Coordinates of C-alpha atoms and ligand atoms in Angstrom, one line a residue:
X203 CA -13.5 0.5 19.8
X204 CA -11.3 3.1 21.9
X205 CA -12.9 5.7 23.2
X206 CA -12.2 9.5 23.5
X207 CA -10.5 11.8 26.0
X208 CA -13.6 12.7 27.5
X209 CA -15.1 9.0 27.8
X210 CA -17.6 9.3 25.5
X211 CA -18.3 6.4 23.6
X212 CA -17.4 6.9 19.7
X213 CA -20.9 8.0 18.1
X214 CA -22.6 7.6 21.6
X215 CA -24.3 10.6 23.5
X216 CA -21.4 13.8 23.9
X217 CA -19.4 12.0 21.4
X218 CA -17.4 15.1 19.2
X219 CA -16.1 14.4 15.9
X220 CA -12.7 15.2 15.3
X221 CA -11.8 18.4 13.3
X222 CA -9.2 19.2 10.8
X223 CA -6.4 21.2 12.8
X224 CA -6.6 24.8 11.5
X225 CA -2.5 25.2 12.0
X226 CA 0.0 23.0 10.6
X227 CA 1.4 22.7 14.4
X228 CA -2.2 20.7 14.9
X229 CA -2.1 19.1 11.7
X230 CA 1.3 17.7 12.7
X231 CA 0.0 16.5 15.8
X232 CA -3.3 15.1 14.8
X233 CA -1.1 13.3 11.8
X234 CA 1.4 11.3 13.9
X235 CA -1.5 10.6 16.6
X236 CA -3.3 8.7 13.5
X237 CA 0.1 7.4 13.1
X238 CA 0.5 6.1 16.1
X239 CA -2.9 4.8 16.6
X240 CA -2.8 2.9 13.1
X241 CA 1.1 0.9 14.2
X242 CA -0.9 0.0 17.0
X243 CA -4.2 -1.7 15.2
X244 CA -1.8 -3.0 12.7
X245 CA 1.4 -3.7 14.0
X246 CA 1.8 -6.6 11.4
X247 CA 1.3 -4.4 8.9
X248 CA 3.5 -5.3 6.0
X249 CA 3.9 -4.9 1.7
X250 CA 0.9 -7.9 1.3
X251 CA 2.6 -8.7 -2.3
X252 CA 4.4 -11.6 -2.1
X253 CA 8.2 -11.5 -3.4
X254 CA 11.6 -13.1 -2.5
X255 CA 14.2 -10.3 -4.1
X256 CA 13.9 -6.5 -5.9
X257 CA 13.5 -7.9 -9.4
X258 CA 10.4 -10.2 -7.8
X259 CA 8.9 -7.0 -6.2
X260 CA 9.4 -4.8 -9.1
X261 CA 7.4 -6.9 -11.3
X262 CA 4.8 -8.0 -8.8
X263 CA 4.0 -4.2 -8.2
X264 CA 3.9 -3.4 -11.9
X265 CA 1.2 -6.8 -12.3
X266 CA -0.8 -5.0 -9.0
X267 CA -2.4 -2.4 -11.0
X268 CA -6.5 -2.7 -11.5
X269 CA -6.2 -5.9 -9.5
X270 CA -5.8 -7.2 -5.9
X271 CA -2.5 -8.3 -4.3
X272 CA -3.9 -12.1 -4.2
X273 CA -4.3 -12.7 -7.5
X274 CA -0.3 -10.9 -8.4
X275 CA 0.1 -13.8 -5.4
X276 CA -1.3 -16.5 -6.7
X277 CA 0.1 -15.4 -10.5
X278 CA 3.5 -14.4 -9.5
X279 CA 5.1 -18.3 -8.0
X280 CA 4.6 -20.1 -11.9
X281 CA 6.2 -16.6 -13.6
X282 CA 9.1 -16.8 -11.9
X283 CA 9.6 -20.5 -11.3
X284 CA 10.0 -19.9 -15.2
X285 CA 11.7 -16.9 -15.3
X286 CA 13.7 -15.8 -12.3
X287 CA 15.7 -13.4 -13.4
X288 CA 15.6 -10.2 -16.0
X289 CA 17.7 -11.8 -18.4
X290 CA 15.2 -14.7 -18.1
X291 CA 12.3 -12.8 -18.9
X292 CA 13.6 -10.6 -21.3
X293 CA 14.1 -13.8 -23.0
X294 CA 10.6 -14.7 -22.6
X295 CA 7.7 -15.7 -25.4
X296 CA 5.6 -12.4 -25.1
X297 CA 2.5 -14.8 -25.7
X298 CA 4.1 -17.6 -23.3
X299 CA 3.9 -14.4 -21.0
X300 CA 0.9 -13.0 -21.7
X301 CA -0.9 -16.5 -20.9
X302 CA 0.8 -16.9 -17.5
X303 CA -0.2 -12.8 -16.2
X304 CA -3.9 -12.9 -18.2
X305 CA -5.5 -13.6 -14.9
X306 CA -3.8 -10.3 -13.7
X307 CA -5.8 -8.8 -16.4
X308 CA -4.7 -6.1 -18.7
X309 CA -2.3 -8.6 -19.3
X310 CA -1.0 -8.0 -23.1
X311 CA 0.2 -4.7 -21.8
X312 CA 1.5 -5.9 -18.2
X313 CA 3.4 -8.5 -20.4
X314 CA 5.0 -5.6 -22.6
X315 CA 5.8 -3.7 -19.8
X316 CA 7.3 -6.9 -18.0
X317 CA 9.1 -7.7 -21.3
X318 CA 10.5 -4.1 -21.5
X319 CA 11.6 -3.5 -17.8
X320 CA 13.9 -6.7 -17.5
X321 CA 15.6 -5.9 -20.7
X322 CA 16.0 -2.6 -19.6
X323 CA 16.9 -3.9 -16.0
X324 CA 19.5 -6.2 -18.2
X325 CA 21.2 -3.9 -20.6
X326 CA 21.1 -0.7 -19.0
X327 CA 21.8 -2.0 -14.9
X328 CA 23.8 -5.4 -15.1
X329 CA 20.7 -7.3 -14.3
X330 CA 19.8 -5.8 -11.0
X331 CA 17.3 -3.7 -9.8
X332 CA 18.4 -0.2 -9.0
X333 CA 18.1 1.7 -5.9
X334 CA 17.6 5.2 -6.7
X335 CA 14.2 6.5 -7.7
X336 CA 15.4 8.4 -10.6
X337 CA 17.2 5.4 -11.5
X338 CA 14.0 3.1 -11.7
X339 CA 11.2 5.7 -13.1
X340 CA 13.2 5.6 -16.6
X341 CA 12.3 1.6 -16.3
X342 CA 9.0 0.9 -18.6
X343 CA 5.9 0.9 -16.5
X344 CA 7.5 1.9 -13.5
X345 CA 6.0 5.0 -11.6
X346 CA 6.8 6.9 -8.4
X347 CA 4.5 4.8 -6.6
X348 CA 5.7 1.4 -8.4
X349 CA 9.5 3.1 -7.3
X350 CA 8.4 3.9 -3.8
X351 CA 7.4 0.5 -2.9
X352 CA 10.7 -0.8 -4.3
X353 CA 13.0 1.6 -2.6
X354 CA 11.0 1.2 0.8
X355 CA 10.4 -2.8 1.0
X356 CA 13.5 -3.9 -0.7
X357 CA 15.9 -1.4 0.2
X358 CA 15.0 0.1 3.3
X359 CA 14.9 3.6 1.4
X360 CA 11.8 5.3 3.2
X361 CA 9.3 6.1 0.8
X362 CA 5.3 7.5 0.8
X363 CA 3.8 5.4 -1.4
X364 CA 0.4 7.2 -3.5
X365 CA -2.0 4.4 -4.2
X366 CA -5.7 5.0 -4.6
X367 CA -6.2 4.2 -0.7
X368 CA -3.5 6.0 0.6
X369 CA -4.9 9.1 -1.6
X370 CA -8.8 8.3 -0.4
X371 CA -7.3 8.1 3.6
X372 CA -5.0 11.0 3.6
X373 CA -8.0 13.2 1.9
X374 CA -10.1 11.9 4.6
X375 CA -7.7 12.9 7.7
X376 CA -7.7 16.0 6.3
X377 CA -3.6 15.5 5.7
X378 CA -4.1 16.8 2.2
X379 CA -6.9 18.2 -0.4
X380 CA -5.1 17.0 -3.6
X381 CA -6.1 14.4 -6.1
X382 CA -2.2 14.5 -7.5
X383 CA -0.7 11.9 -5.8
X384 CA 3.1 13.3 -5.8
X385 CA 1.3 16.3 -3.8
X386 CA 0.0 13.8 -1.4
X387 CA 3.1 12.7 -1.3
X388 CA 5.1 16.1 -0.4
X389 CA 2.5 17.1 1.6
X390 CA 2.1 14.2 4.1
X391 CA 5.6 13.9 4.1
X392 CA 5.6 17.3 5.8
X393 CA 3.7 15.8 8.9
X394 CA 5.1 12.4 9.4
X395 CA 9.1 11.8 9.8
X396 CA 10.9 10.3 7.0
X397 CA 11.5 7.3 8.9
X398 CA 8.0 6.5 9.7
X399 CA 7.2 6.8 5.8
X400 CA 7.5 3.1 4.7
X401 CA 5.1 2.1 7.0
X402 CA 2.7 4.8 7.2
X403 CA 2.4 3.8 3.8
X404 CA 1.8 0.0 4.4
X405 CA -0.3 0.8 7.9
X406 CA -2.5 3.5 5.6
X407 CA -3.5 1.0 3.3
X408 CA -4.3 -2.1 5.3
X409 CA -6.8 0.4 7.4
X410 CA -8.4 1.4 4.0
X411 CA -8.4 -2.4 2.9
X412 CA -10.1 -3.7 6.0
X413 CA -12.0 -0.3 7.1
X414 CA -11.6 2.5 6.0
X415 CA -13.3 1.5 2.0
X416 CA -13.7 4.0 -0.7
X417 CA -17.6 3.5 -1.1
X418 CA -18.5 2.1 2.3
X419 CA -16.0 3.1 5.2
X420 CA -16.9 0.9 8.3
X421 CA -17.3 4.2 10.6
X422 CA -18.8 2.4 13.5
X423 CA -16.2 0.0 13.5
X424 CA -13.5 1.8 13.1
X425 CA -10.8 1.8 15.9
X426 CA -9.7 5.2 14.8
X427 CA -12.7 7.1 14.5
X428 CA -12.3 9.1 17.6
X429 CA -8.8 11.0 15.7
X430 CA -10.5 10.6 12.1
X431 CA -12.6 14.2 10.8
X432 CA -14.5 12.3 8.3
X433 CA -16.4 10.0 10.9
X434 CA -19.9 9.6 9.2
X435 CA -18.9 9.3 6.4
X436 CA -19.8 5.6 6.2
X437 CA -21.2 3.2 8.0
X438 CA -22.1 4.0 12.1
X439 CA -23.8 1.9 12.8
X440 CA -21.1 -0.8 14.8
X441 CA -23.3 -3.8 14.0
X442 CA -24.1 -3.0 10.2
X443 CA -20.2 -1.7 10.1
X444 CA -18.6 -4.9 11.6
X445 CA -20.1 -6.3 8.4
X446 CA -18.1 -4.5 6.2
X447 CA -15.1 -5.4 7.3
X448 CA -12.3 -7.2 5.1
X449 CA -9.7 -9.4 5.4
X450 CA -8.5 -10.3 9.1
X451 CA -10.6 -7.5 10.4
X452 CA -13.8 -9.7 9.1
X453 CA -12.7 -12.9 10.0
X454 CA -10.3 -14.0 6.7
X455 CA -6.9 -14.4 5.8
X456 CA -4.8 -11.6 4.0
X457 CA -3.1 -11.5 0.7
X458 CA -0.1 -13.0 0.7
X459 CA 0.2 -16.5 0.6
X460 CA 3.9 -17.2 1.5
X461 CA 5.4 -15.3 4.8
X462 CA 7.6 -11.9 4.1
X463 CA 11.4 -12.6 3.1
X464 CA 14.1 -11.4 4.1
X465 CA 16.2 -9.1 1.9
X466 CA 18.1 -5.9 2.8
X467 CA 15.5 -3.3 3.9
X468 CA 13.3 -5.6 6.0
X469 CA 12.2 -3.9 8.5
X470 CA 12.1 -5.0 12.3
X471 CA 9.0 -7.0 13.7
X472 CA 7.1 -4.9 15.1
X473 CA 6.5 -6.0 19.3
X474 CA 3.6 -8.3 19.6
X475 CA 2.8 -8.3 15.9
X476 CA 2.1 -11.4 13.7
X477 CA 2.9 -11.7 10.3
Ligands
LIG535 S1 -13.7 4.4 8.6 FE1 -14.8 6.4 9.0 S2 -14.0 7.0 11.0 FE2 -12.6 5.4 10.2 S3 -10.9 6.5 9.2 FE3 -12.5 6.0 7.7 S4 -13.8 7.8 7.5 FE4 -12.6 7.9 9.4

């Protein structure tokens, strides 16, 4: 775990927790340190939903809701071996469908909205996947978070992407005090430059993934807690904390089960990351 300025250990004797900088000067500061800090704990951090093109990405992030990126993973490969394209699934048996996406759950409605989203995406854009975020809101089931993650991972758009950890994290930094998640948005977009957005994003929620949990946060293991206002929280204890920890962080795999493709806004490995 680092440690702070002064050398005090993180939750050791003279150890001060952070605070929330009073001026948005501070803020900004404090925002891009936790930034930096999080590119360097994750610099592998990338979208953990497995897809090979837009349409594959749309539709895996519209499956992602109320369930974890490893099961879309392990759902997605047989729903678009049989359908890979919009025209193909528009085409689709909606209980053919239904079957392959129940283990998603909610799955009568993700089929509907699946159904309803290609043959919009067919009829209404040529069969491709737009790039413009007003473009794809008007697309059945798709949000300004499900857009976001479109625009950033498949065409290098830069996007701040609202998800229940991203909201939880930023509240916790002190980046923001709203539940409304296109507030989070404008207002951590105020402290971080557009081009770091995209990966905020992704580098944001692998930390509350692996760490930084909504019920339990892993305080005492938490690389970060020196810049983070909410140490406490959770967890401080390191040894009970390095128990909490998810994925790689506690000694698994991640998500995705087939390596990240390329495709037009793939951004740059980052130096000495792994994928
Ligand atoms: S785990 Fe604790 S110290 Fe780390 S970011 Fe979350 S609340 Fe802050």
């Amino acid at each position: 775990m680092a440690e702070s300025d002064g050398a005090a250990v993180v939750g050791g004797p003279g150890f001060k927790k952070a605070k929330v900088p009073t001026t948005h000067t501070g803020l900004v500061r404090q925002a891009r340190k936790i930034n930096r800090a999080l590119a360097e704990v994750y610099p592998y951090a990338h979208p953990e939903l497995d897809f090979r093109n837009p349409f594959e990405l749309l539709v895996a992030t519209v499956l992602s809701a109320q369930t974890t990126d490893l099961r879309v993973n392990q759902t997605t490969p047989a729903l678009f071996a049989k359908f890979p394209t919009p025209e193909a699934m528009a085409a689709a048996d909606p209980e053919e469908l239904e079957e392959i996406l129940r283990p998603t759950g909610f799955f009568r409605a993700k089929a509907k909205s699946v159904l309803g989203l290609s043959a919009a995406l067919r009829d209404r854009f040529d069969g491709e996947v737009p790039g413009r975020l007003e473009d794809l809101v008007t697309l059945p089931g798709v949000g300004r978070k499900t857009a976001n993650v479109v625009l950033g991972n498949a065409f290098g758009v830069p996007g701040i992407t609202v998800d229940t950890h991203f909201g939880r994290l930023a509240r916790r930094f002190g980046w923001t005090e709203s539940d409304d998640p296109v507030k989070v948005e404008h207002e951590v977009g105020e402290l971080i430059p557009k081009s770091e957005w995209t990966m905020l994003s992704h580098r944001v929620v692998f930390h509350g993934r692996r760490i930084c949990h909504a019920r339990r946060p892993a305080c005492g293991a938490c690389p970060i807690a020196e810049l983070c206002p909410s140490y406490g929280e959770g967890e401080i204890d390191p040894v009970k904390a390095e128990k909490l920890l998810k994925y790689e962080k506690g000694g698994q795999p991640g998500q995705r089960l087939s390596p990240p493709p390329d495709y037009p806004g793939k951004p740059a490995p980052a130096a000495g990351g792994a994928a």
